[in-house]
JSON list of C-alpha atoms in Angstrom, two decimals:
[
{"chain": "A", "resi": 104, "resn": "UNK", "atom": "CA", "xyz": [-18.39, -3.84, -90.32]},
{"chain": "A", "resi": 105, "resn": "UNK", "atom": "CA", "xyz": [-17.30, -6.83, -92.48]},
{"chain": "A", "resi": 106, "resn": "UNK", "atom": "CA", "xyz": [-14.37, -8.19, -92.71]},
{"chain": "A", "resi": 107, "resn": "UNK", "atom": "CA", "xyz": [-12.49, -7.62, -95.93]},
{"chain": "A", "resi": 108, "resn": "UNK", "atom": "CA", "xyz": [-11.19, -10.64, -97.08]},
{"chain": "A", "resi": 109, "resn": "UNK", "atom": "CA", "xyz": [-10.65, -9.07, -101.62]},
{"chain": "A", "resi": 110, "resn": "UNK", "atom": "CA", "xyz": [-6.92, -9.66, -99.84]},
{"chain": "A", "resi": 111, "resn": "UNK", "atom": "CA", "xyz": [-6.95, -13.70, -98.83]},
{"chain": "A", "resi": 112, "resn": "UNK", "atom": "CA", "xyz": [-8.74, -14.03, -102.29]},
{"chain": "A", "resi": 113, "resn": "UNK", "atom": "CA", "xyz": [-5.27, -12.32, -104.65]},
{"chain": "A", "resi": 114, "resn": "UNK", "atom": "CA", "xyz": [-3.09, -14.48, -101.71]},
{"chain": "A", "resi": 115, "resn": "UNK", "atom": "CA", "xyz": [-4.33, -17.74, -102.92]},
{"chain": "A", "resi": 116, "resn": "UNK", "atom": "CA", "xyz": [-5.01, -17.32, -106.88]},
{"chain": "A", "resi": 117, "resn": "UNK", "atom": "CA", "xyz": [-1.12, -16.08, -107.15]},
{"chain": "A", "resi": 118, "resn": "UNK", "atom": "CA", "xyz": [-0.30, -19.49, -104.67]},
{"chain": "A", "resi": 119, "resn": "UNK", "atom": "CA", "xyz": [-2.55, -21.60, -107.46]},
{"chain": "A", "resi": 120, "resn": "UNK", "atom": "CA", "xyz": [-0.25, -19.85, -109.92]},
{"chain": "A", "resi": 121, "resn": "UNK", "atom": "CA", "xyz": [3.12, -20.65, -107.83]},
{"chain": "A", "resi": 122, "resn": "UNK", "atom": "CA", "xyz": [1.80, -23.98, -107.54]},
{"chain": "A", "resi": 123, "resn": "UNK", "atom": "CA", "xyz": [0.96, -24.62, -110.68]},
{"chain": "A", "resi": 124, "resn": "UNK", "atom": "CA", "xyz": [4.02, -23.28, -112.13]},
{"chain": "A", "resi": 125, "resn": "UNK", "atom": "CA", "xyz": [6.14, -25.48, -109.54]},
{"chain": "A", "resi": 126, "resn": "UNK", "atom": "CA", "xyz": [4.68, -27.89, -111.28]},
{"chain": "A", "resi": 127, "resn": "UNK", "atom": "CA", "xyz": [5.15, -27.77, -114.12]},
{"chain": "A", "resi": 128, "resn": "UNK", "atom": "CA", "xyz": [8.89, -26.31, -114.01]},
{"chain": "A", "resi": 129, "resn": "UNK", "atom": "CA", "xyz": [9.24, -29.64, -112.00]},
{"chain": "A", "resi": 130, "resn": "UNK", "atom": "CA", "xyz": [8.08, -31.54, -115.21]},
{"chain": "A", "resi": 131, "resn": "UNK", "atom": "CA", "xyz": [6.22, -34.34, -114.39]},
{"chain": "A", "resi": 132, "resn": "UNK", "atom": "CA", "xyz": [4.00, -34.12, -117.12]},
{"chain": "A", "resi": 133, "resn": "UNK", "atom": "CA", "xyz": [4.95, -33.01, -121.54]},
{"chain": "A", "resi": 134, "resn": "UNK", "atom": "CA", "xyz": [4.12, -29.42, -121.34]},
{"chain": "A", "resi": 135, "resn": "UNK", "atom": "CA", "xyz": [2.48, -30.43, -124.08]},
{"chain": "A", "resi": 136, "resn": "UNK", "atom": "CA", "xyz": [-0.40, -32.14, -121.73]},
{"chain": "A", "resi": 137, "resn": "UNK", "atom": "CA", "xyz": [0.20, -29.56, -119.09]},
{"chain": "A", "resi": 138, "resn": "UNK", "atom": "CA", "xyz": [1.65, -26.61, -119.18]},
{"chain": "A", "resi": 139, "resn": "UNK", "atom": "CA", "xyz": [3.12, -24.05, -117.22]},
{"chain": "A", "resi": 140, "resn": "UNK", "atom": "CA", "xyz": [1.04, -19.70, -116.11]},
{"chain": "A", "resi": 141, "resn": "UNK", "atom": "CA", "xyz": [3.42, -18.07, -118.68]},
{"chain": "A", "resi": 142, "resn": "UNK", "atom": "CA", "xyz": [2.11, -20.69, -121.67]},
{"chain": "A", "resi": 143, "resn": "UNK", "atom": "CA", "xyz": [-1.33, -20.23, -121.08]},
{"chain": "A", "resi": 144, "resn": "UNK", "atom": "CA", "xyz": [-1.21, -16.24, -120.41]},
{"chain": "A", "resi": 145, "resn": "UNK", "atom": "CA", "xyz": [1.54, -15.95, -124.00]},
{"chain": "A", "resi": 146, "resn": "UNK", "atom": "CA", "xyz": [-1.63, -17.72, -126.18]},
{"chain": "A", "resi": 147, "resn": "UNK", "atom": "CA", "xyz": [-4.56, -15.75, -124.42]},
{"chain": "A", "resi": 148, "resn": "UNK", "atom": "CA", "xyz": [-1.82, -12.72, -125.68]},
{"chain": "A", "resi": 149, "resn": "UNK", "atom": "CA", "xyz": [-1.72, -14.03, -128.50]},
{"chain": "A", "resi": 150, "resn": "UNK", "atom": "CA", "xyz": [-5.64, -14.83, -129.00]},
{"chain": "A", "resi": 151, "resn": "UNK", "atom": "CA", "xyz": [-5.72, -11.31, -128.03]},
{"chain": "A", "resi": 152, "resn": "UNK", "atom": "CA", "xyz": [-4.07, -9.60, -130.30]},
{"chain": "A", "resi": 153, "resn": "UNK", "atom": "CA", "xyz": [-5.47, -10.94, -133.62]},
{"chain": "A", "resi": 154, "resn": "UNK", "atom": "CA", "xyz": [-8.73, -10.66, -132.05]},
{"chain": "A", "resi": 155, "resn": "UNK", "atom": "CA", "xyz": [-9.98, -13.49, -131.85]},
{"chain": "A", "resi": 156, "resn": "UNK", "atom": "CA", "xyz": [-10.09, -14.12, -128.01]},
{"chain": "A", "resi": 157, "resn": "UNK", "atom": "CA", "xyz": [-12.30, -10.50, -128.05]},
{"chain": "A", "resi": 158, "resn": "UNK", "atom": "CA", "xyz": [-14.73, -11.32, -130.21]},
{"chain": "A", "resi": 159, "resn": "UNK", "atom": "CA", "xyz": [-14.97, -14.68, -128.95]},
{"chain": "A", "resi": 160, "resn": "UNK", "atom": "CA", "xyz": [-15.65, -13.08, -125.42]},
{"chain": "A", "resi": 161, "resn": "UNK", "atom": "CA", "xyz": [-18.06, -9.99, -127.92]},
{"chain": "A", "resi": 162, "resn": "UNK", "atom": "CA", "xyz": [-20.55, -12.93, -128.64]},
{"chain": "A", "resi": 163, "resn": "UNK", "atom": "CA", "xyz": [-20.44, -15.59, -125.97]},
{"chain": "A", "resi": 164, "resn": "UNK", "atom": "CA", "xyz": [-22.54, -12.43, -123.87]},
{"chain": "A", "resi": 165, "resn": "UNK", "atom": "CA", "xyz": [-23.96, -11.12, -126.48]},
{"chain": "A", "resi": 166, "resn": "UNK", "atom": "CA", "xyz": [-25.29, -14.12, -127.12]},
{"chain": "A", "resi": 167, "resn": "UNK", "atom": "CA", "xyz": [-25.95, -15.51, -123.10]},
{"chain": "A", "resi": 168, "resn": "UNK", "atom": "CA", "xyz": [-28.00, -11.10, -122.44]},
{"chain": "A", "resi": 169, "resn": "UNK", "atom": "CA", "xyz": [-30.58, -11.84, -125.05]},
{"chain": "A", "resi": 170, "resn": "UNK", "atom": "CA", "xyz": [-30.74, -15.02, -124.25]},
{"chain": "A", "resi": 171, "resn": "UNK", "atom": "CA", "xyz": [-31.25, -14.54, -119.41]},
{"chain": "A", "resi": 172, "resn": "UNK", "atom": "CA", "xyz": [-33.11, -11.53, -120.98]},
{"chain": "A", "resi": 173, "resn": "UNK", "atom": "CA", "xyz": [-35.61, -13.24, -122.34]},
{"chain": "A", "resi": 174, "resn": "UNK", "atom": "CA", "xyz": [-35.64, -16.10, -119.65]},
{"chain": "A", "resi": 175, "resn": "UNK", "atom": "CA", "xyz": [-35.72, -13.44, -116.92]},
{"chain": "A", "resi": 176, "resn": "UNK", "atom": "CA", "xyz": [-38.81, -11.88, -118.76]},
{"chain": "A", "resi": 177, "resn": "UNK", "atom": "CA", "xyz": [-40.92, -14.71, -119.54]},
{"chain": "A", "resi": 178, "resn": "UNK", "atom": "CA", "xyz": [-39.76, -16.16, -116.00]},
{"chain": "A", "resi": 179, "resn": "UNK", "atom": "CA", "xyz": [-40.80, -13.13, -113.94]},
{"chain": "A", "resi": 180, "resn": "UNK", "atom": "CA", "xyz": [-44.67, -13.26, -116.27]},
{"chain": "A", "resi": 181, "resn": "UNK", "atom": "CA", "xyz": [-44.74, -17.06, -115.71]},
{"chain": "A", "resi": 182, "resn": "UNK", "atom": "CA", "xyz": [-43.31, -17.17, -112.20]},
{"chain": "A", "resi": 183, "resn": "UNK", "atom": "CA", "xyz": [-46.44, -14.83, -111.68]},
{"chain": "A", "resi": 184, "resn": "UNK", "atom": "CA", "xyz": [-49.55, -16.87, -113.32]},
{"chain": "A", "resi": 185, "resn": "UNK", "atom": "CA", "xyz": [-48.72, -19.77, -111.24]},
{"chain": "A", "resi": 186, "resn": "UNK", "atom": "CA", "xyz": [-48.41, -17.92, -107.30]},
{"chain": "A", "resi": 187, "resn": "UNK", "atom": "CA", "xyz": [-52.26, -16.65, -108.43]},
{"chain": "A", "resi": 188, "resn": "UNK", "atom": "CA", "xyz": [-53.47, -18.43, -110.58]},
{"chain": "A", "resi": 189, "resn": "UNK", "atom": "CA", "xyz": [-53.60, -22.53, -109.26]},
{"chain": "A", "resi": 190, "resn": "UNK", "atom": "CA", "xyz": [-54.71, -24.09, -111.69]},
{"chain": "A", "resi": 191, "resn": "UNK", "atom": "CA", "xyz": [-51.51, -22.53, -113.62]},
{"chain": "A", "resi": 192, "resn": "UNK", "atom": "CA", "xyz": [-49.28, -23.82, -111.54]},
{"chain": "A", "resi": 193, "resn": "UNK", "atom": "CA", "xyz": [-50.85, -27.18, -110.84]},
{"chain": "A", "resi": 194, "resn": "UNK", "atom": "CA", "xyz": [-50.51, -27.53, -114.79]},
{"chain": "A", "resi": 195, "resn": "UNK", "atom": "CA", "xyz": [-47.95, -25.24, -115.69]},
{"chain": "A", "resi": 196, "resn": "UNK", "atom": "CA", "xyz": [-46.40, -25.35, -112.08]},
{"chain": "A", "resi": 197, "resn": "UNK", "atom": "CA", "xyz": [-45.82, -29.90, -112.77]},
{"chain": "A", "resi": 198, "resn": "UNK", "atom": "CA", "xyz": [-44.23, -29.16, -115.72]},
{"chain": "A", "resi": 199, "resn": "UNK", "atom": "CA", "xyz": [-42.06, -26.39, -115.24]},
{"chain": "A", "resi": 200, "resn": "UNK", "atom": "CA", "xyz": [-40.60, -28.68, -112.18]},
{"chain": "A", "resi": 201, "resn": "UNK", "atom": "CA", "xyz": [-39.87, -30.86, -114.64]},
{"chain": "A", "resi": 202, "resn": "UNK", "atom": "CA", "xyz": [-38.32, -29.49, -117.44]},
{"chain": "A", "resi": 203, "resn": "UNK", "atom": "CA", "xyz": [-36.07, -27.65, -114.80]},
{"chain": "A", "resi": 204, "resn": "UNK", "atom": "CA", "xyz": [-34.23, -31.22, -114.24]},
{"chain": "A", "resi": 205, "resn": "UNK", "atom": "CA", "xyz": [-32.76, -31.48, -117.63]},
{"chain": "A", "resi": 206, "resn": "UNK", "atom": "CA", "xyz": [-29.97, -29.39, -118.65]},
{"chain": "A", "resi": 207, "resn": "UNK", "atom": "CA", "xyz": [-28.82, -27.42, -120.48]},
{"chain": "A", "resi": 208, "resn": "UNK", "atom": "CA", "xyz": [-27.18, -28.58, -123.46]},
{"chain": "A", "resi": 209, "resn": "UNK", "atom": "CA", "xyz": [-30.05, -31.78, -123.83]},
{"chain": "A", "resi": 210, "resn": "UNK", "atom": "CA", "xyz": [-31.58, -28.48, -125.28]},
{"chain": "A", "resi": 211, "resn": "UNK", "atom": "CA", "xyz": [-29.23, -28.63, -128.99]},
{"chain": "A", "resi": 212, "resn": "UNK", "atom": "CA", "xyz": [-29.44, -31.19, -130.45]},
{"chain": "A", "resi": 213, "resn": "UNK", "atom": "CA", "xyz": [-33.89, -29.84, -130.45]},
{"chain": "A", "resi": 214, "resn": "UNK", "atom": "CA", "xyz": [-32.46, -26.25, -130.95]},
{"chain": "A", "resi": 215, "resn": "UNK", "atom": "CA", "xyz": [-29.93, -26.98, -133.38]},
{"chain": "A", "resi": 216, "resn": "UNK", "atom": "CA", "xyz": [-33.20, -29.77, -135.53]},
{"chain": "A", "resi": 217, "resn": "UNK", "atom": "CA", "xyz": [-35.81, -25.49, -134.37]},
{"chain": "A", "resi": 218, "resn": "UNK", "atom": "CA", "xyz": [-33.25, -23.29, -135.53]},
{"chain": "A", "resi": 219, "resn": "UNK", "atom": "CA", "xyz": [-29.85, -25.01, -138.08]},
{"chain": "A", "resi": 220, "resn": "UNK", "atom": "CA", "xyz": [-26.13, -23.79, -136.35]},
{"chain": "A", "resi": 221, "resn": "UNK", "atom": "CA", "xyz": [-27.66, -21.10, -135.75]},
{"chain": "A", "resi": 222, "resn": "UNK", "atom": "CA", "xyz": [-27.24, -17.85, -133.10]},
{"chain": "A", "resi": 223, "resn": "UNK", "atom": "CA", "xyz": [-30.77, -18.67, -133.28]},
{"chain": "A", "resi": 224, "resn": "UNK", "atom": "CA", "xyz": [-30.61, -22.40, -131.25]},
{"chain": "A", "resi": 225, "resn": "UNK", "atom": "CA", "xyz": [-27.59, -21.00, -129.27]},
{"chain": "A", "resi": 226, "resn": "UNK", "atom": "CA", "xyz": [-30.08, -18.39, -127.50]},
{"chain": "A", "resi": 227, "resn": "UNK", "atom": "CA", "xyz": [-32.72, -20.57, -126.99]},
{"chain": "A", "resi": 228, "resn": "UNK", "atom": "CA", "xyz": [-30.34, -22.95, -124.93]},
{"chain": "A", "resi": 229, "resn": "UNK", "atom": "CA", "xyz": [-29.36, -19.85, -123.02]},
{"chain": "A", "resi": 230, "resn": "UNK", "atom": "CA", "xyz": [-33.23, -18.80, -122.46]},
{"chain": "A", "resi": 231, "resn": "UNK", "atom": "CA", "xyz": [-35.04, -22.85, -121.35]},
{"chain": "A", "resi": 232, "resn": "UNK", "atom": "CA", "xyz": [-31.73, -22.92, -119.49]},
{"chain": "A", "resi": 233, "resn": "UNK", "atom": "CA", "xyz": [-32.24, -20.74, -117.37]},
{"chain": "A", "resi": 234, "resn": "UNK", "atom": "CA", "xyz": [-36.31, -19.25, -117.88]},
{"chain": "A", "resi": 235, "resn": "UNK", "atom": "CA", "xyz": [-37.81, -21.69, -115.38]},
{"chain": "A", "resi": 236, "resn": "UNK", "atom": "CA", "xyz": [-34.90, -20.89, -112.30]},
{"chain": "A", "resi": 237, "resn": "UNK", "atom": "CA", "xyz": [-36.19, -17.55, -112.01]},
{"chain": "A", "resi": 238, "resn": "UNK", "atom": "CA", "xyz": [-39.26, -18.65, -112.96]},
{"chain": "A", "resi": 239, "resn": "UNK", "atom": "CA", "xyz": [-39.34, -21.14, -110.02]},
{"chain": "A", "resi": 240, "resn": "UNK", "atom": "CA", "xyz": [-37.83, -18.03, -107.35]},
{"chain": "A", "resi": 241, "resn": "UNK", "atom": "CA", "xyz": [-40.42, -16.00, -108.60]},
{"chain": "A", "resi": 242, "resn": "UNK", "atom": "CA", "xyz": [-43.44, -18.05, -108.00]},
{"chain": "A", "resi": 243, "resn": "UNK", "atom": "CA", "xyz": [-42.12, -18.19, -104.20]},
{"chain": "A", "resi": 244, "resn": "UNK", "atom": "CA", "xyz": [-41.61, -14.47, -103.97]},
{"chain": "A", "resi": 245, "resn": "UNK", "atom": "CA", "xyz": [-45.02, -14.01, -105.00]},
{"chain": "A", "resi": 246, "resn": "UNK", "atom": "CA", "xyz": [-46.95, -16.94, -102.43]},
{"chain": "A", "resi": 247, "resn": "UNK", "atom": "CA", "xyz": [-44.42, -15.36, -99.33]},
{"chain": "A", "resi": 248, "resn": "UNK", "atom": "CA", "xyz": [-46.18, -11.86, -100.52]},
{"chain": "A", "resi": 249, "resn": "UNK", "atom": "CA", "xyz": [-48.44, -10.83, -96.54]},
{"chain": "A", "resi": 250, "resn": "UNK", "atom": "CA", "xyz": [-52.06, -11.50, -97.80]},
{"chain": "A", "resi": 251, "resn": "UNK", "atom": "CA", "xyz": [-52.87, -8.36, -96.13]},
{"chain": "A", "resi": 252, "resn": "UNK", "atom": "CA", "xyz": [-50.52, -6.24, -98.53]},
{"chain": "A", "resi": 253, "resn": "UNK", "atom": "CA", "xyz": [-52.19, -7.57, -101.75]},
{"chain": "A", "resi": 254, "resn": "UNK", "atom": "CA", "xyz": [-55.38, -6.54, -100.26]},
{"chain": "A", "resi": 255, "resn": "UNK", "atom": "CA", "xyz": [-54.88, -3.09, -98.84]},
{"chain": "A", "resi": 256, "resn": "UNK", "atom": "CA", "xyz": [-52.89, -2.61, -102.08]},
{"chain": "A", "resi": 257, "resn": "UNK", "atom": "CA", "xyz": [-56.59, -3.71, -104.06]},
{"chain": "A", "resi": 258, "resn": "UNK", "atom": "CA", "xyz": [-58.60, -1.59, -101.35]},
{"chain": "A", "resi": 259, "resn": "UNK", "atom": "CA", "xyz": [-56.08, 1.44, -102.17]},
{"chain": "A", "resi": 260, "resn": "UNK", "atom": "CA", "xyz": [-57.54, 0.53, -105.97]},
{"chain": "A", "resi": 261, "resn": "UNK", "atom": "CA", "xyz": [-54.97, -0.84, -107.37]},
{"chain": "A", "resi": 262, "resn": "UNK", "atom": "CA", "xyz": [-55.91, -3.46, -109.70]},
{"chain": "A", "resi": 263, "resn": "UNK", "atom": "CA", "xyz": [-54.08, -5.73, -112.78]},
{"chain": "A", "resi": 264, "resn": "UNK", "atom": "CA", "xyz": [-50.79, -4.03, -114.13]},
{"chain": "A", "resi": 265, "resn": "UNK", "atom": "CA", "xyz": [-50.47, -2.02, -111.42]},
{"chain": "A", "resi": 266, "resn": "UNK", "atom": "CA", "xyz": [-50.63, -4.44, -108.94]},
{"chain": "A", "resi": 267, "resn": "UNK", "atom": "CA", "xyz": [-48.62, -6.74, -110.74]},
{"chain": "A", "resi": 268, "resn": "UNK", "atom": "CA", "xyz": [-45.53, -3.42, -110.64]},
{"chain": "A", "resi": 269, "resn": "UNK", "atom": "CA", "xyz": [-46.04, -1.44, -108.30]},
{"chain": "A", "resi": 270, "resn": "UNK", "atom": "CA", "xyz": [-47.03, -5.03, -105.45]},
{"chain": "A", "resi": 271, "resn": "UNK", "atom": "CA", "xyz": [-46.07, -7.84, -106.34]},
{"chain": "A", "resi": 272, "resn": "UNK", "atom": "CA", "xyz": [-42.73, -7.39, -107.69]},
{"chain": "A", "resi": 273, "resn": "UNK", "atom": "CA", "xyz": [-41.32, -4.68, -105.46]},
{"chain": "A", "resi": 274, "resn": "UNK", "atom": "CA", "xyz": [-42.65, -7.44, -102.89]},
{"chain": "A", "resi": 275, "resn": "UNK", "atom": "CA", "xyz": [-41.12, -10.51, -104.38]},
{"chain": "A", "resi": 276, "resn": "UNK", "atom": "CA", "xyz": [-38.19, -8.91, -105.36]},
{"chain": "A", "resi": 277, "resn": "UNK", "atom": "CA", "xyz": [-35.58, -10.19, -102.92]},
{"chain": "A", "resi": 278, "resn": "UNK", "atom": "CA", "xyz": [-36.56, -13.40, -104.25]},
{"chain": "A", "resi": 279, "resn": "UNK", "atom": "CA", "xyz": [-36.28, -12.99, -107.01]},
{"chain": "A", "resi": 280, "resn": "UNK", "atom": "CA", "xyz": [-33.00, -12.22, -107.46]},
{"chain": "A", "resi": 281, "resn": "UNK", "atom": "CA", "xyz": [-31.35, -15.68, -106.88]},
{"chain": "A", "resi": 282, "resn": "UNK", "atom": "CA", "xyz": [-33.33, -16.30, -109.09]},
{"chain": "A", "resi": 283, "resn": "UNK", "atom": "CA", "xyz": [-31.30, -14.28, -111.82]},
{"chain": "A", "resi": 284, "resn": "UNK", "atom": "CA", "xyz": [-27.45, -15.47, -109.59]},
{"chain": "A", "resi": 285, "resn": "UNK", "atom": "CA", "xyz": [-29.16, -19.08, -110.56]},
{"chain": "A", "resi": 286, "resn": "UNK", "atom": "CA", "xyz": [-30.36, -18.12, -114.25]},
{"chain": "A", "resi": 287, "resn": "UNK", "atom": "CA", "xyz": [-27.62, -16.25, -115.08]},
{"chain": "A", "resi": 288, "resn": "UNK", "atom": "CA", "xyz": [-25.38, -19.44, -113.66]},
{"chain": "A", "resi": 289, "resn": "UNK", "atom": "CA", "xyz": [-27.35, -21.43, -115.59]},
{"chain": "A", "resi": 290, "resn": "UNK", "atom": "CA", "xyz": [-27.40, -19.33, -118.76]},
{"chain": "A", "resi": 291, "resn": "UNK", "atom": "CA", "xyz": [-22.96, -18.70, -118.75]},
{"chain": "A", "resi": 292, "resn": "UNK", "atom": "CA", "xyz": [-23.78, -22.45, -118.44]},
{"chain": "A", "resi": 293, "resn": "UNK", "atom": "CA", "xyz": [-25.81, -23.00, -121.54]},
{"chain": "A", "resi": 294, "resn": "UNK", "atom": "CA", "xyz": [-24.42, -21.17, -123.43]},
{"chain": "A", "resi": 295, "resn": "UNK", "atom": "CA", "xyz": [-20.27, -22.22, -123.57]},
{"chain": "A", "resi": 296, "resn": "UNK", "atom": "CA", "xyz": [-22.47, -25.47, -123.84]},
{"chain": "A", "resi": 297, "resn": "UNK", "atom": "CA", "xyz": [-24.38, -25.06, -126.59]},
{"chain": "A", "resi": 298, "resn": "UNK", "atom": "CA", "xyz": [-21.54, -22.58, -128.61]},
{"chain": "A", "resi": 299, "resn": "UNK", "atom": "CA", "xyz": [-19.26, -25.92, -128.11]},
{"chain": "A", "resi": 300, "resn": "UNK", "atom": "CA", "xyz": [-21.56, -28.43, -130.04]},
{"chain": "A", "resi": 301, "resn": "UNK", "atom": "CA", "xyz": [-23.13, -25.93, -132.36]},
{"chain": "A", "resi": 302, "resn": "UNK", "atom": "CA", "xyz": [-18.89, -24.88, -133.00]},
{"chain": "A", "resi": 303, "resn": "UNK", "atom": "CA", "xyz": [-19.73, -21.65, -134.01]},
{"chain": "A", "resi": 304, "resn": "UNK", "atom": "CA", "xyz": [-17.72, -18.97, -132.86]},
{"chain": "A", "resi": 305, "resn": "UNK", "atom": "CA", "xyz": [-17.27, -17.85, -129.26]},
{"chain": "A", "resi": 306, "resn": "UNK", "atom": "CA", "xyz": [-15.76, -19.17, -126.38]},
{"chain": "A", "resi": 307, "resn": "UNK", "atom": "CA", "xyz": [-16.96, -22.56, -126.58]},
{"chain": "A", "resi": 308, "resn": "UNK", "atom": "CA", "xyz": [-15.88, -22.16, -129.99]},
{"chain": "A", "resi": 309, "resn": "UNK", "atom": "CA", "xyz": [-12.42, -21.58, -128.80]},
{"chain": "A", "resi": 310, "resn": "UNK", "atom": "CA", "xyz": [-12.46, -24.00, -126.41]},
{"chain": "A", "resi": 311, "resn": "UNK", "atom": "CA", "xyz": [-13.57, -26.95, -128.79]},
{"chain": "A", "resi": 312, "resn": "UNK", "atom": "CA", "xyz": [-11.20, -25.24, -131.23]},
{"chain": "A", "resi": 313, "resn": "UNK", "atom": "CA", "xyz": [-7.91, -25.72, -128.45]},
{"chain": "A", "resi": 314, "resn": "UNK", "atom": "CA", "xyz": [-9.35, -28.64, -128.44]},
{"chain": "A", "resi": 315, "resn": "UNK", "atom": "CA", "xyz": [-8.65, -30.34, -131.96]},
{"chain": "A", "resi": 316, "resn": "UNK", "atom": "CA", "xyz": [-5.68, -28.74, -132.16]},
{"chain": "A", "resi": 317, "resn": "UNK", "atom": "CA", "xyz": [-4.47, -30.12, -128.80]},
{"chain": "A", "resi": 318, "resn": "UNK", "atom": "CA", "xyz": [-3.66, -27.05, -127.86]},
{"chain": "A", "resi": 319, "resn": "UNK", "atom": "CA", "xyz": [-4.61, -26.97, -123.86]},
{"chain": "A", "resi": 320, "resn": "UNK", "atom": "CA", "xyz": [-2.64, -24.23, -122.82]},
{"chain": "A", "resi": 321, "resn": "UNK", "atom": "CA", "xyz": [-5.32, -22.23, -125.03]},
{"chain": "A", "resi": 322, "resn": "UNK", "atom": "CA", "xyz": [-8.11, -25.16, -123.49]},
{"chain": "A", "resi": 323, "resn": "UNK", "atom": "CA", "xyz": [-7.38, -24.28, -120.02]},
{"chain": "A", "resi": 324, "resn": "UNK", "atom": "CA", "xyz": [-6.40, -19.83, -120.65]},
{"chain": "A", "resi": 325, "resn": "UNK", "atom": "CA", "xyz": [-10.25, -19.79, -122.38]},
{"chain": "A", "resi": 326, "resn": "UNK", "atom": "CA", "xyz": [-11.21, -21.70, -119.23]},
{"chain": "A", "resi": 327, "resn": "UNK", "atom": "CA", "xyz": [-9.52, -19.65, -116.73]},
{"chain": "A", "resi": 328, "resn": "UNK", "atom": "CA", "xyz": [-11.08, -16.40, -119.67]},
{"chain": "A", "resi": 329, "resn": "UNK", "atom": "CA", "xyz": [-14.81, -18.52, -119.18]},
{"chain": "A", "resi": 330, "resn": "UNK", "atom": "CA", "xyz": [-14.72, -18.62, -115.27]},
{"chain": "A", "resi": 331, "resn": "UNK", "atom": "CA", "xyz": [-13.18, -15.21, -115.23]},
{"chain": "A", "resi": 332, "resn": "UNK", "atom": "CA", "xyz": [-16.64, -13.24, -116.42]},
{"chain": "A", "resi": 333, "resn": "UNK", "atom": "CA", "xyz": [-19.16, -15.56, -114.57]},
{"chain": "A", "resi": 334, "resn": "UNK", "atom": "CA", "xyz": [-17.05, -14.51, -111.51]},
{"chain": "A", "resi": 335, "resn": "UNK", "atom": "CA", "xyz": [-17.20, -10.45, -112.19]},
{"chain": "A", "resi": 336, "resn": "UNK", "atom": "CA", "xyz": [-20.67, -10.91, -113.61]},
{"chain": "A", "resi": 337, "resn": "UNK", "atom": "CA", "xyz": [-21.46, -12.93, -109.87]},
{"chain": "A", "resi": 338, "resn": "UNK", "atom": "CA", "xyz": [-19.45, -10.03, -107.61]},
{"chain": "A", "resi": 339, "resn": "UNK", "atom": "CA", "xyz": [-19.72, -7.47, -109.50]},
{"chain": "A", "resi": 340, "resn": "UNK", "atom": "CA", "xyz": [-22.94, -6.73, -110.73]},
{"chain": "A", "resi": 341, "resn": "UNK", "atom": "CA", "xyz": [-25.20, -9.39, -108.87]},
{"chain": "A", "resi": 342, "resn": "UNK", "atom": "CA", "xyz": [-23.47, -8.47, -105.56]},
{"chain": "A", "resi": 343, "resn": "UNK", "atom": "CA", "xyz": [-24.46, -5.47, -105.55]},
{"chain": "A", "resi": 344, "resn": "UNK", "atom": "CA", "xyz": [-27.39, -5.68, -106.51]},
{"chain": "A", "resi": 345, "resn": "UNK", "atom": "CA", "xyz": [-28.47, -8.28, -103.87]},
{"chain": "A", "resi": 346, "resn": "UNK", "atom": "CA", "xyz": [-26.59, -5.99, -101.65]},
{"chain": "A", "resi": 347, "resn": "UNK", "atom": "CA", "xyz": [-29.10, -3.65, -102.69]},
{"chain": "A", "resi": 348, "resn": "UNK", "atom": "CA", "xyz": [-32.24, -4.45, -102.47]},
{"chain": "A", "resi": 349, "resn": "UNK", "atom": "CA", "xyz": [-30.93, -7.09, -98.91]},
{"chain": "A", "resi": 350, "resn": "UNK", "atom": "CA", "xyz": [-30.42, -3.73, -97.51]},
{"chain": "A", "resi": 351, "resn": "UNK", "atom": "CA", "xyz": [-33.40, -1.49, -98.80]},
{"chain": "A", "resi": 352, "resn": "UNK", "atom": "CA", "xyz": [-35.32, -5.06, -96.98]},
{"chain": "A", "resi": 353, "resn": "UNK", "atom": "CA", "xyz": [-33.60, -4.46, -94.02]},
{"chain": "A", "resi": 354, "resn": "UNK", "atom": "CA", "xyz": [-32.37, -8.13, -94.24]},
{"chain": "A", "resi": 355, "resn": "UNK", "atom": "CA", "xyz": [-28.72, -7.13, -94.09]}
]
């Protein structure tokens, strides 16, 4: 039975807050440079009360959901084609590897030129930042399928879309889950980075607004919210999905 480390995590984060509060109380740095946890919490409470924080979270999550959905759908299709058609792998595959090395934030200027300061530009940056991780992991998963399984499925009459949906995707799913997790991480960074540069609503906009106003409490508070959302999505959604898939495959 796996050991429950939740109490240790809670104690660890409480310890961080306590140390943070002590340093703030000592007054090594002024409040406008190093605010206390109370001041940060107060700033977040104010943002929640006037609705700006909740609206920012909802806006960023909406953009993330659309961008990640596009990345997952496109990545699965492209990854399967790369794994099954060698010409595509040798041509498009090399391009995918090259494009993966481009940070999401580097796509922002192109997104602004193509889409303007709109939601479409932010969603584009979000999707393009995640699609290559999904593609590569899907490719790896399909490539690692035992050829005898595919041959047996074909002998039983599976072909075309049926072969893909009934054999390739289920067999490659453990690898695809890793791609989804990586894609989510890249997409989350991409949407926040794009919102900062687009200055167009969302958590990234609130982060940049705090910088413009020299409000360190708001900057730190929004960073904590971004981190918390990342931990929740990774731990509640992807971790459970990963554990379920791995248990079904007997890998855990």
